[in-house]
Amino acid sequence: MPPAKRPPPLWPQYLCTLTLAVTLLTGVLRLGLIDWADRDHCHSLVTKGRWLDSGFKNWQPEGCMLNTYIPATLSPCLKNRRVVFLGDSTVRQLFFTFAHLADPLLPSTHPSDGGKHTDYSLVSSAMSLSVEFVWDPYLNSSRTKEVLTTPSRGKPPALLVLGSGLWYLRNPTSGGLPAWEKMLDNTFSLLHSAQGVADELFFLPVETPVYSKLNPERRRTIRPSDVAAMNSDLRQRVRAPSSWTWSSRSGAPELKEEHGDLPAGEVVLPQVFNDMLDPAQTEDGLHFAQQVLVTQIQVLLNRRCNRLLKQKFPWDRTCCRPYPLPGFVQGLMIFCVAGWGLLARLWISKRERPLLRSFFPSGDAQHQLSIFGLSVLLCYLADRTPLWDKEQKQFDTVWFFGLLLLGLGAGVGTLKWGEKDAGFLNRDQTDEWKGWMQIIILVYHYYGGSQISGIYNPVRVLVAAYLFMTGYGHFHFYYRKADYSFTRIAQVLVRLNMLTVALAYVMNTDYLFYYFAPLVSFWFLVIYFTMLVGAKYNDRLLFLLPKMAASAALVALSMYNAWVNEALFALLRKVFRLPWNAREWTFRVSLDLWIVWLGALTALCTLKFTQHRLAEHTFFPIAKRFAAVLSLATLAWFFWFELTRETKLVYNAYHPYVSFLPITAFVLLRNLTPSLRSSHSRLFAFIGKISLETFILQYHLLLAGDTKGLLIVLPHSWRWANLVLVSLGFGWLSWRVAGATGVLTAWVLGKDKEKGLPTQRLGPGVGEVGNPRVAQGERANGVVREEEIPLSAVSEGKLEVEGQVENGVTSPNLHAHPHPHPHEHTHTHGHPPPPSPVSGQTVHPLIKAFKDDLRFRIGGILLVLWGFNLIWPVE
């Protein structure tokens, strides 16, 4: 009798639980005690920030994600409006930069033939936007006074930008610091007494020059101490916004319906302008490069315009943009998802009302539903509230490849060598495959690797590999088991989509936004219906192969003819209120249009290879060596090919036709010898078992801003520590949600979770349902082999009825019914047996049908979701 396995240590669970609890507590305390007044980051947007890159292209305000405005996105904020700049040459630079940003047809700098010290007025005809510059380096002219005191005809300027200071230092005859202070007294007096001067009023800090690059004359008059004193004076005069109190909104002044006048004297001092300056970005020490000026303008626009953005996902622009409170319908859905399990545990389970209790889980399912619901609620708190900060991604070569090497080392350190040949593409191997691919994908998303073609292209192959396993697993199952029952369909689709559907409603996003679950669900249905048609002839290759070719052709035609998906999605939008994007869906399916069929053909070849005992032929050793050499050459060619494509868009055109090459090469090399097939990394296999959950939960718990940014639970300067803490909590939650989803799938289907037994072959013909001839020759050298189907894992919390389901790849369950007929199940039509009637209680026929009939139950759930769609507010 083999020795009993030791239970896994509990300290990793305790560590992850403690980490999650501490980060949640610190987030609540930080928000409530420190950041409540600036929870929308309007103040930190203009006062704190840093460059994330050495090229000065990625500016990071503290705690929020900056929006990059272009002419099209500026129009809702500035169309038919006026923007005014007053000041010296540094303000003039901002004026031309803003004008060119708003309309590329407008100049980006002053004319080369002179005219520096003059006023300018530019008009963008595309936006009906008027941009004015008033040359007044001392801010004491009559024109400046007129702008600050005279009410504008119609709407006031959307933006009013003032700047001065260096001219007072540069020209001592101006009166120097005393004159500058007097100017400030007069200017701020006018601003305090004026009403409706502008929607947003900025007084720029005095620019800190790069003294080493100033000419001798400027260096003699512009002293660092004077500049520091002037900026200190400005900070004292520009008070924090008056609404930064314990109110319902944070520091940003509210906009009225039309333009929203500022409170009297509301002036914003963008202190970060000086933080953006770097010696490498200037030649004369005073005037800086265009890319720095563009970033300064973006900060001003984020402060002014972000509050006017549509209140819809993706929430990737979070600076000075308050999160909306959930509406009634979304709030009801959040309560149902997050509170159903808690309600069952805390109240329903204590009530003697069997009819009511029939709609709630019992036993362990209550606990698992609570875990599932609270995890989804945490996604909402993380990505739809200011509980934790969100920041932008920045690719870092050292960290990117360093983390991959660290993951590789951890995987190699947990290698396990088996004593027997585990078989081609066995469960442990496919779990390992998914695991290391998932690590690469997570690191790739965390560091924004999609911007680099040489990294994006191989990652596209990893996604294709997941779909390859989907085709392999589903075809393998239906060819061998021929189980086409509704229970089987429900089992796979519920397991795949439970988390995705819950997040789509709770987060107010879109089902197709979490594209992986829709993709594998779509291909499961394609394989299902392909195998269903003429199923009794599936053992005849002359029928099966043309049928598969016809199915592939139909799918391809629907993707290549855009009107098919456009018409289908228009119907779904009209009838079911599903706002799905047909173009995005066509792109996702077309990108991996053929790889699923490669997986199916690989499964067929594997079965025939085993059936005809080809491994015993004399030519096989030579064929193996040839396959090894060819596979290595193929991998080398592919990496050369993908690295030499100009852009990732160019590669995308080739991807559907070349992705099979590295995947096939890897599969052949990974299964080349018995020792390779029997070995696997336990760490990678563990991650592979929860890869569906990690792929989906990363959208809101590892990343943020609907994948566009990063979730920050610690101060910005500790990104490495933040990565460690977030990863611990994210990994633990993914594991718990994976277990919970398996149990809840069993509950939805009306099945109790069975005890898992080792999945193994019992010899030729035993357990081979629907195609007994396949079993011939599957006992290699008298050794009983583990089931050679991916993802047949038997793990805690996984559904173990009629088939194992995990991450879109399925395998049969040989545990409970070792000798079933292909059309023979535990109950008629694959439904669970009805529960015992409750004594003394009359059950409504509809309620009884919901409890006892799986079709009715699934239909009822879909009907409820349809009802939510119909009452969901239209954005």
PDB file of C-alpha atoms in Angstrom, residues 19 410 651 673 870:
ATOM      1  CA  THR A  19      -1.566  39.833   2.851  1.00  0.00           C
ATOM      2  CA  ALA A 410      10.921  28.333  -9.638  1.00  0.00           C
ATOM      3  CA  TYR A 651       2.574  39.927 -38.037  1.00  0.00           C
ATOM      4  CA  THR A 673      10.923  10.615 -24.921  1.00  0.00           C
ATOM      5  CA  LEU A 870     -33.791  44.856 -20.698  1.00  0.00           C
TER       6      LEU A 870
END
